PDB file of C-alpha atoms in Angstrom:
ATOM      1  CA  UNK Y  29       0.000   0.000   0.000  1.00 83.00           C
ATOM      2  CA  UNK Y  30       1.201   3.471  -0.907  1.00 91.00           C
ATOM      3  CA  UNK Y  31      -0.124   6.261   1.313  1.00 92.00           C
ATOM      4  CA  UNK Y  32      -0.041   8.874  -1.463  1.00 93.00           C
ATOM      5  CA  UNK Y  33      -1.970   6.674  -3.909  1.00 95.00           C
ATOM      6  CA  UNK Y  34      -4.461   5.676  -1.223  1.00 94.00           C
ATOM      7  CA  UNK Y  35      -5.000   9.375  -0.532  1.00 93.00           C
ATOM      8  CA  UNK Y  36      -5.780   9.860  -4.227  1.00 94.00           C
ATOM      9  CA  UNK Y  37      -8.414   7.125  -3.987  1.00 95.00           C
ATOM     10  CA  UNK Y  38      -6.548   4.403  -5.906  1.00 96.00           C
ATOM     11  CA  UNK Y  39      -7.847   1.075  -4.504  1.00 95.00           C
ATOM     12  CA  UNK Y  40      -5.464  -1.384  -2.872  1.00 94.00           C
ATOM     13  CA  UNK Y  41      -6.256  -4.069  -5.474  1.00 94.00           C
ATOM     14  CA  UNK Y  42      -5.183  -1.671  -8.243  1.00 95.00           C
ATOM     15  CA  UNK Y  43      -1.994  -0.830  -6.359  1.00 95.00           C
ATOM     16  CA  UNK Y  44      -1.300  -4.560  -5.968  1.00 94.00           C
ATOM     17  CA  UNK Y  45      -1.934  -5.194  -9.685  1.00 95.00           C
ATOM     18  CA  UNK Y  46       0.580  -2.470 -10.577  1.00 95.00           C
ATOM     19  CA  UNK Y  47       3.035  -3.851  -7.981  1.00 91.00           C
ATOM     20  CA  UNK Y  48       3.323  -0.502  -6.204  1.00 92.00           C
ATOM     21  CA  UNK Y  49       5.977   0.037  -3.547  1.00 81.00           C
ATOM     22  CA  UNK Y  50       6.593   3.018  -1.278  1.00 82.00           C
ATOM     23  CA  UNK Y  51       8.678   4.738  -3.951  1.00 88.00           C
ATOM     24  CA  UNK Y  52       6.568   5.804  -6.943  1.00 95.00           C
ATOM     25  CA  UNK Y  53       9.284   5.243  -9.545  1.00 96.00           C
ATOM     26  CA  UNK Y  54       8.445   3.294 -12.702  1.00 96.00           C
ATOM     27  CA  UNK Y  55      11.166   1.827 -14.907  1.00 95.00           C
ATOM     28  CA  UNK Y  56      10.834   2.211 -18.699  1.00 96.00           C
ATOM     29  CA  UNK Y  57      14.120   0.386 -19.272  1.00 93.00           C
ATOM     30  CA  UNK Y  58      16.347   3.382 -19.906  1.00 93.00           C
ATOM     31  CA  UNK Y  59      14.482   6.120 -18.016  1.00 96.00           C
ATOM     32  CA  UNK Y  60      12.079   6.454 -15.118  1.00 97.00           C
ATOM     33  CA  UNK Y  61       8.676   7.975 -14.452  1.00 97.00           C
ATOM     34  CA  UNK Y  62       8.572   9.544 -10.988  1.00 97.00           C
ATOM     35  CA  UNK Y  63       5.607  10.762  -8.992  1.00 96.00           C
ATOM     36  CA  UNK Y  64       5.282  12.431  -5.610  1.00 93.00           C
ATOM     37  CA  UNK Y  65       3.261  15.200  -4.041  1.00 88.00           C
ATOM     38  CA  UNK Y  66       3.880  18.269  -6.178  1.00 88.00           C
ATOM     39  CA  UNK Y  67       5.619  16.694  -9.166  1.00 94.00           C
ATOM     40  CA  UNK Y  68       5.210  14.133 -11.922  1.00 97.00           C
ATOM     41  CA  UNK Y  69       8.090  13.378 -14.292  1.00 97.00           C
ATOM     42  CA  UNK Y  70       7.246  11.332 -17.386  1.00 97.00           C
ATOM     43  CA  UNK Y  71      10.144  10.277 -19.629  1.00 97.00           C
ATOM     44  CA  UNK Y  72      10.481  10.680 -23.385  1.00 95.00           C
ATOM     45  CA  UNK Y  73      11.812   7.305 -24.496  1.00 95.00           C
ATOM     46  CA  UNK Y  74      11.435   4.726 -27.246  1.00 95.00           C
ATOM     47  CA  UNK Y  75      10.921   2.120 -24.542  1.00 96.00           C
ATOM     48  CA  UNK Y  76       7.648   1.224 -22.828  1.00 96.00           C
ATOM     49  CA  UNK Y  77       6.413   0.419 -19.348  1.00 97.00           C
ATOM     50  CA  UNK Y  78       4.198  -2.676 -19.101  1.00 97.00           C
ATOM     51  CA  UNK Y  79       1.930  -4.329 -16.504  1.00 96.00           C
ATOM     52  CA  UNK Y  80      -0.282  -7.383 -16.915  1.00 94.00           C
ATOM     53  CA  UNK Y  81       0.140 -10.501 -19.010  1.00 91.00           C
ATOM     54  CA  UNK Y  82       0.718 -11.209 -22.694  1.00 91.00           C
ATOM     55  CA  UNK Y  83      -2.570 -13.174 -22.686  1.00 93.00           C
ATOM     56  CA  UNK Y  84      -4.711 -10.179 -21.682  1.00 95.00           C
ATOM     57  CA  UNK Y  85      -7.802  -9.614 -23.812  1.00 95.00           C
ATOM     58  CA  UNK Y  86      -7.826  -5.826 -23.322  1.00 96.00           C
ATOM     59  CA  UNK Y  87      -4.854  -3.546 -23.855  1.00 97.00           C
ATOM     60  CA  UNK Y  88      -4.996  -0.091 -22.274  1.00 98.00           C
ATOM     61  CA  UNK Y  89      -2.360   2.365 -23.492  1.00 98.00           C
ATOM     62  CA  UNK Y  90      -1.568   5.635 -21.730  1.00 98.00           C
ATOM     63  CA  UNK Y  91       1.253   8.157 -21.606  1.00 97.00           C
ATOM     64  CA  UNK Y  92       2.122   7.357 -17.963  1.00 98.00           C
ATOM     65  CA  UNK Y  93       1.740   4.706 -15.273  1.00 98.00           C
ATOM     66  CA  UNK Y  94      -0.033   7.217 -13.029  1.00 98.00           C
ATOM     67  CA  UNK Y  95      -2.592   7.919 -15.764  1.00 98.00           C
ATOM     68  CA  UNK Y  96      -3.129   4.151 -16.177  1.00 98.00           C
ATOM     69  CA  UNK Y  97      -3.874   3.768 -12.458  1.00 98.00           C
ATOM     70  CA  UNK Y  98      -6.162   6.802 -12.522  1.00 97.00           C
ATOM     71  CA  UNK Y  99      -8.036   5.446 -15.561  1.00 98.00           C
ATOM     72  CA  UNK Y 100      -8.712   2.048 -13.993  1.00 97.00           C
ATOM     73  CA  UNK Y 101      -9.692   3.686 -10.690  1.00 97.00           C
ATOM     74  CA  UNK Y 102     -12.471   5.591 -12.467  1.00 96.00           C
ATOM     75  CA  UNK Y 103     -13.431   2.681 -14.727  1.00 96.00           C
ATOM     76  CA  UNK Y 104     -13.045  -0.314 -12.422  1.00 94.00           C
ATOM     77  CA  UNK Y 105     -16.753  -1.176 -12.770  1.00 93.00           C
ATOM     78  CA  UNK Y 106     -16.267  -1.711 -16.518  1.00 94.00           C
ATOM     79  CA  UNK Y 107     -13.440  -4.211 -15.997  1.00 93.00           C
ATOM     80  CA  UNK Y 108     -14.369  -6.624 -13.182  1.00 89.00           C
ATOM     81  CA  UNK Y 109     -11.436  -8.970 -13.929  1.00 91.00           C
ATOM     82  CA  UNK Y 110      -8.095  -7.183 -13.725  1.00 93.00           C
ATOM     83  CA  UNK Y 111      -6.304 -10.298 -14.965  1.00 92.00           C
ATOM     84  CA  UNK Y 112      -7.839  -9.698 -18.415  1.00 95.00           C
ATOM     85  CA  UNK Y 113      -6.085  -6.330 -18.688  1.00 97.00           C
ATOM     86  CA  UNK Y 114      -2.635  -5.271 -19.794  1.00 97.00           C
ATOM     87  CA  UNK Y 115      -1.384  -1.698 -19.474  1.00 98.00           C
ATOM     88  CA  UNK Y 116       1.291   0.058 -21.504  1.00 98.00           C
ATOM     89  CA  UNK Y 117       2.703   3.517 -20.826  1.00 98.00           C
ATOM     90  CA  UNK Y 118       4.532   5.083 -23.776  1.00 98.00           C
ATOM     91  CA  UNK Y 119       5.970   8.162 -22.049  1.00 97.00           C
ATOM     92  CA  UNK Y 120       5.718  11.778 -23.159  1.00 94.00           C
ATOM     93  CA  UNK Y 121       6.439  11.278 -26.845  1.00 93.00           C
ATOM     94  CA  UNK Y 122       5.117   8.628 -29.188  1.00 95.00           C
ATOM     95  CA  UNK Y 123       7.731   6.771 -31.243  1.00 94.00           C
ATOM     96  CA  UNK Y 124       6.839   4.673 -34.298  1.00 89.00           C
ATOM     97  CA  UNK Y 125       8.834   1.751 -32.876  1.00 93.00           C
ATOM     98  CA  UNK Y 126       6.442   1.615 -29.923  1.00 96.00           C
ATOM     99  CA  UNK Y 127       3.476   1.090 -32.242  1.00 94.00           C
ATOM    100  CA  UNK Y 128       5.395  -1.617 -34.108  1.00 94.00           C
ATOM    101  CA  UNK Y 129       6.169  -3.476 -30.871  1.00 95.00           C
ATOM    102  CA  UNK Y 130       2.569  -3.243 -29.653  1.00 96.00           C
ATOM    103  CA  UNK Y 131       1.224  -4.532 -32.998  1.00 95.00           C
ATOM    104  CA  UNK Y 132       3.620  -7.493 -33.012  1.00 95.00           C
ATOM    105  CA  UNK Y 133       3.229  -8.331 -29.318  1.00 95.00           C
ATOM    106  CA  UNK Y 134      -0.557  -7.965 -28.936  1.00 94.00           C
ATOM    107  CA  UNK Y 135      -2.315  -8.927 -32.172  1.00 92.00           C
ATOM    108  CA  UNK Y 136      -6.095  -9.017 -32.083  1.00 90.00           C
ATOM    109  CA  UNK Y 137      -6.531  -7.368 -28.682  1.00 93.00           C
ATOM    110  CA  UNK Y 138      -9.245  -4.898 -27.777  1.00 95.00           C
ATOM    111  CA  UNK Y 139      -7.369  -1.612 -27.496  1.00 96.00           C
ATOM    112  CA  UNK Y 140      -8.322   1.429 -25.440  1.00 97.00           C
ATOM    113  CA  UNK Y 141      -6.211   4.555 -25.911  1.00 98.00           C
ATOM    114  CA  UNK Y 142      -6.154   6.807 -22.855  1.00 98.00           C
ATOM    115  CA  UNK Y 143      -4.605  10.144 -23.687  1.00 97.00           C
ATOM    116  CA  UNK Y 144      -5.792  13.583 -22.617  1.00 93.00           C
ATOM    117  CA  UNK Y 145      -8.862  15.195 -24.058  1.00 92.00           C
ATOM    118  CA  UNK Y 146      -6.857  18.159 -25.318  1.00 94.00           C
ATOM    119  CA  UNK Y 147      -5.658  18.474 -28.937  1.00 94.00           C
ATOM    120  CA  UNK Y 148      -2.335  16.680 -28.315  1.00 94.00           C
ATOM    121  CA  UNK Y 149      -4.228  13.726 -26.841  1.00 96.00           C
ATOM    122  CA  UNK Y 150      -6.453  13.442 -29.925  1.00 96.00           C
ATOM    123  CA  UNK Y 151      -3.464  13.572 -32.287  1.00 96.00           C
ATOM    124  CA  UNK Y 152      -1.649  10.924 -30.195  1.00 96.00           C
ATOM    125  CA  UNK Y 153      -4.743   8.685 -30.390  1.00 97.00           C
ATOM    126  CA  UNK Y 154      -4.696   8.932 -34.186  1.00 97.00           C
ATOM    127  CA  UNK Y 155      -0.944   8.438 -34.620  1.00 96.00           C
ATOM    128  CA  UNK Y 156      -0.779   5.466 -32.259  1.00 96.00           C
ATOM    129  CA  UNK Y 157      -3.851   3.750 -33.725  1.00 96.00           C
ATOM    130  CA  UNK Y 158      -2.369   4.134 -37.215  1.00 96.00           C
ATOM    131  CA  UNK Y 159       1.005   2.809 -36.051  1.00 95.00           C
ATOM    132  CA  UNK Y 160      -0.551  -0.239 -34.351  1.00 95.00           C
ATOM    133  CA  UNK Y 161      -2.597  -1.001 -37.458  1.00 94.00           C
ATOM    134  CA  UNK Y 162       0.484  -0.421 -39.655  1.00 94.00           C
ATOM    135  CA  UNK Y 163      -1.266   2.334 -41.597  1.00 94.00           C
ATOM    136  CA  UNK Y 164       1.213   4.953 -42.836  1.00 94.00           C
ATOM    137  CA  UNK Y 165      -0.193   8.449 -42.368  1.00 96.00           C
ATOM    138  CA  UNK Y 166       1.124  11.987 -42.398  1.00 95.00           C
ATOM    139  CA  UNK Y 167      -0.480  14.765 -40.358  1.00 96.00           C
ATOM    140  CA  UNK Y 168       0.036  18.443 -41.114  1.00 93.00           C
ATOM    141  CA  UNK Y 169      -1.386  21.552 -39.499  1.00 93.00           C
ATOM    142  CA  UNK Y 170      -2.268  24.082 -42.209  1.00 90.00           C
ATOM    143  CA  UNK Y 171      -4.587  27.088 -42.272  1.00 88.00           C
ATOM    144  CA  UNK Y 172      -6.028  26.206 -38.834  1.00 89.00           C
ATOM    145  CA  UNK Y 173      -6.978  22.713 -40.015  1.00 94.00           C
ATOM    146  CA  UNK Y 174      -5.375  19.291 -39.740  1.00 96.00           C
ATOM    147  CA  UNK Y 175      -4.600  17.559 -43.015  1.00 96.00           C
ATOM    148  CA  UNK Y 176      -4.207  13.787 -42.770  1.00 97.00           C
ATOM    149  CA  UNK Y 177      -2.786  11.872 -45.706  1.00 96.00           C
ATOM    150  CA  UNK Y 178      -3.124   8.123 -46.108  1.00 94.00           C
ATOM    151  CA  UNK Y 179      -1.473   7.027 -49.339  1.00 90.00           C
ATOM    152  CA  UNK Y 180      -2.912   9.476 -51.897  1.00 89.00           C
ATOM    153  CA  UNK Y 181      -6.078  10.188 -49.922  1.00 94.00           C
ATOM    154  CA  UNK Y 182      -6.403  13.482 -48.027  1.00 95.00           C
ATOM    155  CA  UNK Y 183      -8.942  14.267 -45.314  1.00 96.00           C
ATOM    156  CA  UNK Y 184      -9.188  17.648 -43.601  1.00 96.00           C
ATOM    157  CA  UNK Y 185     -10.330  18.104 -39.989  1.00 96.00           C
ATOM    158  CA  UNK Y 186     -10.825  21.313 -38.045  1.00 93.00           C
ATOM    159  CA  UNK Y 187      -9.500  21.542 -34.490  1.00 91.00           C
ATOM    160  CA  UNK Y 188     -12.883  21.000 -32.859  1.00 90.00           C
ATOM    161  CA  UNK Y 189     -13.672  17.993 -35.063  1.00 92.00           C
ATOM    162  CA  UNK Y 190     -10.441  16.002 -34.981  1.00 95.00           C
ATOM    163  CA  UNK Y 191     -10.606  12.786 -32.967  1.00 95.00           C
ATOM    164  CA  UNK Y 192      -9.801   9.119 -33.330  1.00 96.00           C
ATOM    165  CA  UNK Y 193     -13.467   8.414 -34.090  1.00 95.00           C
ATOM    166  CA  UNK Y 194     -13.549  11.036 -36.871  1.00 95.00           C
ATOM    167  CA  UNK Y 195     -10.282   9.669 -38.308  1.00 96.00           C
ATOM    168  CA  UNK Y 196     -11.542   6.070 -38.295  1.00 95.00           C
ATOM    169  CA  UNK Y 197     -14.827   7.140 -39.897  1.00 95.00           C
ATOM    170  CA  UNK Y 198     -13.145   9.239 -42.596  1.00 95.00           C
ATOM    171  CA  UNK Y 199     -10.763   6.457 -43.649  1.00 94.00           C
ATOM    172  CA  UNK Y 200     -13.184   3.529 -42.989  1.00 92.00           C
ATOM    173  CA  UNK Y 201     -10.791   1.853 -40.532  1.00 90.00           C
ATOM    174  CA  UNK Y 202     -11.974  -1.331 -38.826  1.00 86.00           C
ATOM    175  CA  UNK Y 203     -11.902  -2.862 -36.309  1.00 83.00           C
ATOM    176  CA  UNK Y 204     -12.011   0.347 -34.368  1.00 85.00           C
ATOM    177  CA  UNK Y 205     -10.041   1.313 -31.321  1.00 93.00           C
ATOM    178  CA  UNK Y 206     -11.755   3.008 -28.420  1.00 95.00           C
ATOM    179  CA  UNK Y 207     -10.574   5.945 -26.395  1.00 96.00           C
ATOM    180  CA  UNK Y 208     -10.971   6.766 -22.721  1.00 95.00           C
ATOM    181  CA  UNK Y 209     -11.506  10.443 -21.992  1.00 95.00           C
ATOM    182  CA  UNK Y 210     -12.368  11.902 -18.584  1.00 93.00           C
ATOM    183  CA  UNK Y 211     -15.570  13.907 -18.290  1.00 90.00           C
ATOM    184  CA  UNK Y 212     -14.494  16.785 -16.058  1.00 90.00           C
ATOM    185  CA  UNK Y 213     -10.710  17.174 -16.565  1.00 94.00           C
ATOM    186  CA  UNK Y 214      -8.055  16.946 -19.248  1.00 95.00           C
ATOM    187  CA  UNK Y 215      -6.721  13.666 -17.811  1.00 96.00           C
ATOM    188  CA  UNK Y 216      -7.914  11.023 -15.366  1.00 97.00           C
ATOM    189  CA  UNK Y 217      -4.964  11.821 -13.096  1.00 96.00           C
ATOM    190  CA  UNK Y 218      -5.989  15.494 -13.007  1.00 95.00           C
ATOM    191  CA  UNK Y 219      -9.486  14.399 -12.003  1.00 95.00           C
ATOM    192  CA  UNK Y 220      -8.150  12.137  -9.217  1.00 94.00           C
ATOM    193  CA  UNK Y 221      -5.981  14.941  -7.830  1.00 93.00           C
ATOM    194  CA  UNK Y 222      -8.867  17.423  -8.022  1.00 91.00           C
ATOM    195  CA  UNK Y 223     -11.270  15.027  -6.264  1.00 90.00           C
ATOM    196  CA  UNK Y 224      -8.722  14.257  -3.516  1.00 88.00           C
ATOM    197  CA  UNK Y 225      -8.224  17.970  -2.782  1.00 84.00           C
ATOM    198  CA  UNK Y 226     -11.935  18.713  -2.415  1.00 77.00           C
TER     199      UNK Y 226
END
């Protein structure tokens, strides 16, 4: 049990699943994510952090371990069996190699992408989904719109419209990935912190 996580409302069974110790340091192989009261450091690395088993039916991908724990804390009722879940944290910056590894290591899984509900989160959803599905795309920001190219096909999205759902609809991509977006905050971790301080 970690006192800080318990104070945020993260259940003991979730802490046990993530193998939490007193020190909130998470190893990505070459760098570390660190969390404590007042700071959260998320690395930019080509490596990944992983929890769960290779046999998991659902794969939940986030930018940080803390966001993964926050997501499952809010959505525990939707996933009664933790042993069916695997979590991957990619760090602050998406690398194409990460998508390649996920595609090769977890074929046919149900994927939920959990990135913030701001513009960067939506773009990360699209880029990672395309990388996992091995769909080469290029995204450009031009004249206050996003231009997404897939082969010789161009689709244009305005800032308010762009999302993984809109991208999948526009390019008829199936099966579809889902996203997890918090209702009241930019991230699930922000919502946990806000709720704990009230």
